[in-house]
mmCIF file of C-alpha atoms in Angstrom:
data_model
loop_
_atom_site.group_PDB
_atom_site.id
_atom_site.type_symbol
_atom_site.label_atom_id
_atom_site.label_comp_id
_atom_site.label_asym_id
_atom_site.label_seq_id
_atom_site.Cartn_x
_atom_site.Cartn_y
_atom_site.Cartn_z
ATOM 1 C CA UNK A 216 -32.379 7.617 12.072
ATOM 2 C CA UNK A 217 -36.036 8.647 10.640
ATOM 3 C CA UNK A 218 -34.944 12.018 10.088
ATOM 4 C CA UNK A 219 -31.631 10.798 8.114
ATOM 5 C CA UNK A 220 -33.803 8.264 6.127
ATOM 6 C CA UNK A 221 -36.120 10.506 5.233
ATOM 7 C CA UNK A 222 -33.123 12.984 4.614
ATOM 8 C CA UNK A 223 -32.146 10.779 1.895
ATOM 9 C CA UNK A 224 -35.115 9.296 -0.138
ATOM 10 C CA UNK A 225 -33.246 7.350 -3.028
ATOM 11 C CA UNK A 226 -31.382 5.152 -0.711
ATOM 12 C CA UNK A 227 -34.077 2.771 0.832
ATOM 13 C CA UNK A 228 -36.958 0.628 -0.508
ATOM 14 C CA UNK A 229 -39.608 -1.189 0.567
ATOM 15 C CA UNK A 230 -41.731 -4.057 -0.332
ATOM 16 C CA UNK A 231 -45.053 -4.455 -0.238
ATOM 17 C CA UNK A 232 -47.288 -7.676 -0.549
ATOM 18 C CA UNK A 233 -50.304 -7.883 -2.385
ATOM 19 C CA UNK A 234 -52.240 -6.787 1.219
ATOM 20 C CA UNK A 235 -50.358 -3.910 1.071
ATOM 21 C CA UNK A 236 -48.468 -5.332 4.271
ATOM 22 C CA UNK A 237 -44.530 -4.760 4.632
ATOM 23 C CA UNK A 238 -42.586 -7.415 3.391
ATOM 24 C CA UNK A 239 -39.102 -6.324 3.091
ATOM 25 C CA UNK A 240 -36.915 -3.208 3.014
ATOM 26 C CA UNK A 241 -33.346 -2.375 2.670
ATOM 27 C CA UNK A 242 -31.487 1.310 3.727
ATOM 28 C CA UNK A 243 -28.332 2.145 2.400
ATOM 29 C CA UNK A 244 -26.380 5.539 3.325
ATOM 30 C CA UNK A 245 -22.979 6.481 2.230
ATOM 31 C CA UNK A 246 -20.980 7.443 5.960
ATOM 32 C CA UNK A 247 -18.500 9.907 6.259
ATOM 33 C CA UNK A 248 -14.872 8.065 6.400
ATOM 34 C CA UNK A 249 -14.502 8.878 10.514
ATOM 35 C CA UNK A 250 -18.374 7.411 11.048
ATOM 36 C CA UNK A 251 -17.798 4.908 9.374
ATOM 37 C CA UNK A 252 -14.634 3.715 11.204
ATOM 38 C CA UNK A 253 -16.651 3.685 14.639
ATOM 39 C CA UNK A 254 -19.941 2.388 13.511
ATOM 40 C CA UNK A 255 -18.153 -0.432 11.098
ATOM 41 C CA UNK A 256 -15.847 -1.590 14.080
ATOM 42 C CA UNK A 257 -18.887 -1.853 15.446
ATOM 43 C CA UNK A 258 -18.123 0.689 18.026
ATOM 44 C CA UNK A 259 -21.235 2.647 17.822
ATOM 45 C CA UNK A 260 -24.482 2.224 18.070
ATOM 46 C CA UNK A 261 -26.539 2.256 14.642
ATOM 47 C CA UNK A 262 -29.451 4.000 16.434
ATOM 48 C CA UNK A 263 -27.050 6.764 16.433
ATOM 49 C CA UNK A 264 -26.410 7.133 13.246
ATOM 50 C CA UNK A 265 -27.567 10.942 12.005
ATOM 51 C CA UNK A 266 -27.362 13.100 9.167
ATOM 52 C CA UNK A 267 -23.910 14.706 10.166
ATOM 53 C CA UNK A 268 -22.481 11.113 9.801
ATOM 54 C CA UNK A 269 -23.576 10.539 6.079
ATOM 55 C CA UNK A 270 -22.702 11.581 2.738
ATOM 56 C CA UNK A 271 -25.309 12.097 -0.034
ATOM 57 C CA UNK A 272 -24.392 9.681 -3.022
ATOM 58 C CA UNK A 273 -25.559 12.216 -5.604
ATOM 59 C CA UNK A 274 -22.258 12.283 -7.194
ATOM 60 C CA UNK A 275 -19.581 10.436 -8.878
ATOM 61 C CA UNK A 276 -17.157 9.717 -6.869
ATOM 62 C CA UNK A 277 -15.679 6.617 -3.848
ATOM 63 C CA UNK A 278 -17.569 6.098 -0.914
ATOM 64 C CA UNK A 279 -18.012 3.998 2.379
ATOM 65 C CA UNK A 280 -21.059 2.380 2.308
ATOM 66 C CA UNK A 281 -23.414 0.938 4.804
ATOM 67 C CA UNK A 282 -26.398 -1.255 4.711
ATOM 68 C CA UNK A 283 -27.993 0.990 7.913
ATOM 69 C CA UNK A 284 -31.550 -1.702 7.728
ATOM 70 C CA UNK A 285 -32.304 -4.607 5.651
ATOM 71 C CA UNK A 286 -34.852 -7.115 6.492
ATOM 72 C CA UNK A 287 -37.860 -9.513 5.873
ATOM 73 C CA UNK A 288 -40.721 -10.045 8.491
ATOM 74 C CA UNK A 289 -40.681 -13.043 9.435
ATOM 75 C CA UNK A 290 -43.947 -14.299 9.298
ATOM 76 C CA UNK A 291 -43.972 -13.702 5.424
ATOM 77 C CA UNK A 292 -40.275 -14.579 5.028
ATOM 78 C CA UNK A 293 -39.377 -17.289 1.920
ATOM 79 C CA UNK A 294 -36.344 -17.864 -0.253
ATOM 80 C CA UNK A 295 -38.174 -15.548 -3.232
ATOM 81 C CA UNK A 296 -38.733 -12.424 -0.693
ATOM 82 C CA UNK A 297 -35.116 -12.899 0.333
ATOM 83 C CA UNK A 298 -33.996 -12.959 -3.123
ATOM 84 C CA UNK A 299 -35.670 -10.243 -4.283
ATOM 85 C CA UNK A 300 -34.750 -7.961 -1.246
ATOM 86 C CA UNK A 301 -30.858 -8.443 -1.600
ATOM 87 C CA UNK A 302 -31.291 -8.538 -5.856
ATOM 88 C CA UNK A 303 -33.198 -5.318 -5.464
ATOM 89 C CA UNK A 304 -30.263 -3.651 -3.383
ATOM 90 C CA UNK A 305 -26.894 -5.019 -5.606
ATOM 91 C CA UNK A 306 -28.967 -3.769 -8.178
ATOM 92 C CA UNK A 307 -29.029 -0.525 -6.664
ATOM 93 C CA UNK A 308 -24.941 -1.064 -6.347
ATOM 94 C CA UNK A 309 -25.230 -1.511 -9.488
ATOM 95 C CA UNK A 310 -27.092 1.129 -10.989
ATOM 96 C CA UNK A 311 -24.826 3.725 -8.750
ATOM 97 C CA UNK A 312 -21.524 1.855 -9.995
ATOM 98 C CA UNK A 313 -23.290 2.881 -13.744
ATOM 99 C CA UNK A 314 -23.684 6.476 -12.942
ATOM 100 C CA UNK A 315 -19.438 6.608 -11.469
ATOM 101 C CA UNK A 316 -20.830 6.576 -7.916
ATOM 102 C CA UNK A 317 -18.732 3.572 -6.296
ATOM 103 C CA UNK A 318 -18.516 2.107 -2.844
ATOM 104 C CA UNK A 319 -14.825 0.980 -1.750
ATOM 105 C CA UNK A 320 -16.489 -0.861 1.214
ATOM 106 C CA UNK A 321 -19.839 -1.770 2.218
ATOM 107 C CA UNK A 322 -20.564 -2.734 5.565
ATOM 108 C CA UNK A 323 -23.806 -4.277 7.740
ATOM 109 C CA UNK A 324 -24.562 -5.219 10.989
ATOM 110 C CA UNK A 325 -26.552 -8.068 12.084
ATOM 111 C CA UNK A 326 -28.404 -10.071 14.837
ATOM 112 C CA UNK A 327 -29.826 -12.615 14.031
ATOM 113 C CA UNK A 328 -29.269 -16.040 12.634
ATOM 114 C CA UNK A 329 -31.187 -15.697 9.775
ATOM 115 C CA UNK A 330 -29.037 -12.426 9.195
ATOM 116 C CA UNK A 331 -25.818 -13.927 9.254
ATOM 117 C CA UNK A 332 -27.265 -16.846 6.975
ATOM 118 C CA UNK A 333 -27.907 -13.904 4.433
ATOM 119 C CA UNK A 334 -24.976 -11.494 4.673
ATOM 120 C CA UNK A 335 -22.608 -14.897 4.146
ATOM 121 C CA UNK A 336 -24.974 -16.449 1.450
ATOM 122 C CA UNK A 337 -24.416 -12.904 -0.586
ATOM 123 C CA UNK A 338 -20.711 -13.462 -0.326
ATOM 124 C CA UNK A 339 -20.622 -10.416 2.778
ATOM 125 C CA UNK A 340 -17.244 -11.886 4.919
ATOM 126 C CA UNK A 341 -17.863 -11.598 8.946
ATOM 127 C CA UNK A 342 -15.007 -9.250 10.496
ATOM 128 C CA UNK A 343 -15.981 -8.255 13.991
ATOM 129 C CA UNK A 344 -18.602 -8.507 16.516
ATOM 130 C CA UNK A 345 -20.985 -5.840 17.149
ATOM 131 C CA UNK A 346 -20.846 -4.255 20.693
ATOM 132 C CA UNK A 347 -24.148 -3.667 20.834
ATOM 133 C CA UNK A 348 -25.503 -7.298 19.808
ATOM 134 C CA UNK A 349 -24.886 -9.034 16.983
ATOM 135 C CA UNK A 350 -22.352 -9.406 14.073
ATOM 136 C CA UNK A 351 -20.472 -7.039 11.706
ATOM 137 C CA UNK A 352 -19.992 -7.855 7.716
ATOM 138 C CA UNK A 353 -18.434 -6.250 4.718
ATOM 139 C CA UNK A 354 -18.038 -6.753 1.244
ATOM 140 C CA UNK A 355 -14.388 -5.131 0.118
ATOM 141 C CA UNK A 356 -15.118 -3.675 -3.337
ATOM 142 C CA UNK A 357 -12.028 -3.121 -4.278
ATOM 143 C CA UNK A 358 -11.738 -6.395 -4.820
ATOM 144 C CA UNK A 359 -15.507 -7.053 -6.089
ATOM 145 C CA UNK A 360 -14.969 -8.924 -9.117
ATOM 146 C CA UNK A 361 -13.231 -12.158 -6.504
ATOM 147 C CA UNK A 362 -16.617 -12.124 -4.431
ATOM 148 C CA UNK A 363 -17.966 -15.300 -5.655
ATOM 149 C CA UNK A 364 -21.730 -14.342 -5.432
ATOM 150 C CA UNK A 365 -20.914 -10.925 -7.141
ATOM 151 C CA UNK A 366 -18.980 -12.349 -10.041
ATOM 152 C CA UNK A 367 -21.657 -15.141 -10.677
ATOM 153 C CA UNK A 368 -24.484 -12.781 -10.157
ATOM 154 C CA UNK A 369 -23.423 -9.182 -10.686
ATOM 155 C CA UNK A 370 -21.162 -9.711 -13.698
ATOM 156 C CA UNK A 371 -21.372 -5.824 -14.731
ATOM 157 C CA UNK A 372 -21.072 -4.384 -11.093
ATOM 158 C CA UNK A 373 -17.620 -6.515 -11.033
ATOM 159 C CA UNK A 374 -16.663 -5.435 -14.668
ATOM 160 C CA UNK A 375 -16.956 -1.871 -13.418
ATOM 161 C CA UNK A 376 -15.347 -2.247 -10.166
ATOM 162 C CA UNK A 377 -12.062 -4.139 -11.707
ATOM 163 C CA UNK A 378 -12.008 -1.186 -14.114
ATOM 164 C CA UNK A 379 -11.777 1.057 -11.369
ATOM 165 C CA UNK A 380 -9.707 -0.781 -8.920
ATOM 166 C CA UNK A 381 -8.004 -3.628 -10.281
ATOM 167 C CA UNK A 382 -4.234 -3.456 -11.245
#
């Protein structure tokens, strides 16, 4: 995984405090369609993930995505860093859906409480259980503009996505 994050240097962010401590961070590849039917039936494990599984999202074009790390130490964790870590990654959706670079699913894995709380409070639907530990979520984006948080929040990322997929 460090060699396929630092592969890929657009696709991940993180947040600093004013201490210059981590905060936050998000990672988000594009998988290649078979990788991304074993790792989002939760079939593999995402410590496994390399470089051969991904595709760089340089161009226009569909892809799988996958939310490979997103987080908030816990010991600095509040509603605002929360916030600002998921706004700061649909933004990212965003600003790919603006340059024709689209995602027909997104995927994430999580295990904890506090990730499930997340994944369901951005409108991400549970849809299988992780083998590993833990619980698997995915927004369909073909069908963005009907996500509830994406609609009320992301009113250009659904404009986009009905464009391209709706009938």
């Amino acid at each position: 995984s460090f060699y396929l994050i630092h592969s890929m240097p657009g696709n991940w962010l993180v947040f600093l405090n004013e201490e210059k401590k981590i905060v936050a961070y998000w990672v988000f590849i594009a998988l290649k369609e078979e990788a991304y039917k074993e790792i989002g039936a939760g079939k593999v494990n995402e410590l496994d993930i390399c470089l051969e599984d991904a595709r760089f999202i340089d161009m226009p074009g569909i892809y799988k995505g996958y939310l490979l790390i997103c987080g908030t130490i816990a010991e600095l964790r509040t509603p605002q860093v929360v916030n600002t870590l998921y706004s700061s990654w649909l933004m990212f959706v965003e600003n790919c859906a603006n340059q024709g670079i689209l995602f027909s699913e997104i995927a994430s894995m999580v295990g904890s409480a506090a990730g499930n709380s997340s994944l369901q409070n951005i409108g991400m639907k549970y849809y299988a259980d992780y083998d590993f530990g833990g619980k698997m979520y995915k927004y369909d984006m073909t069908q963005a503009w009907e996500i509830d948080f994406l609609r009320k929040n992301y009113p250009m990322l659904c404009e986009i996505y009905k464009k391209e997929f709706g009938s």
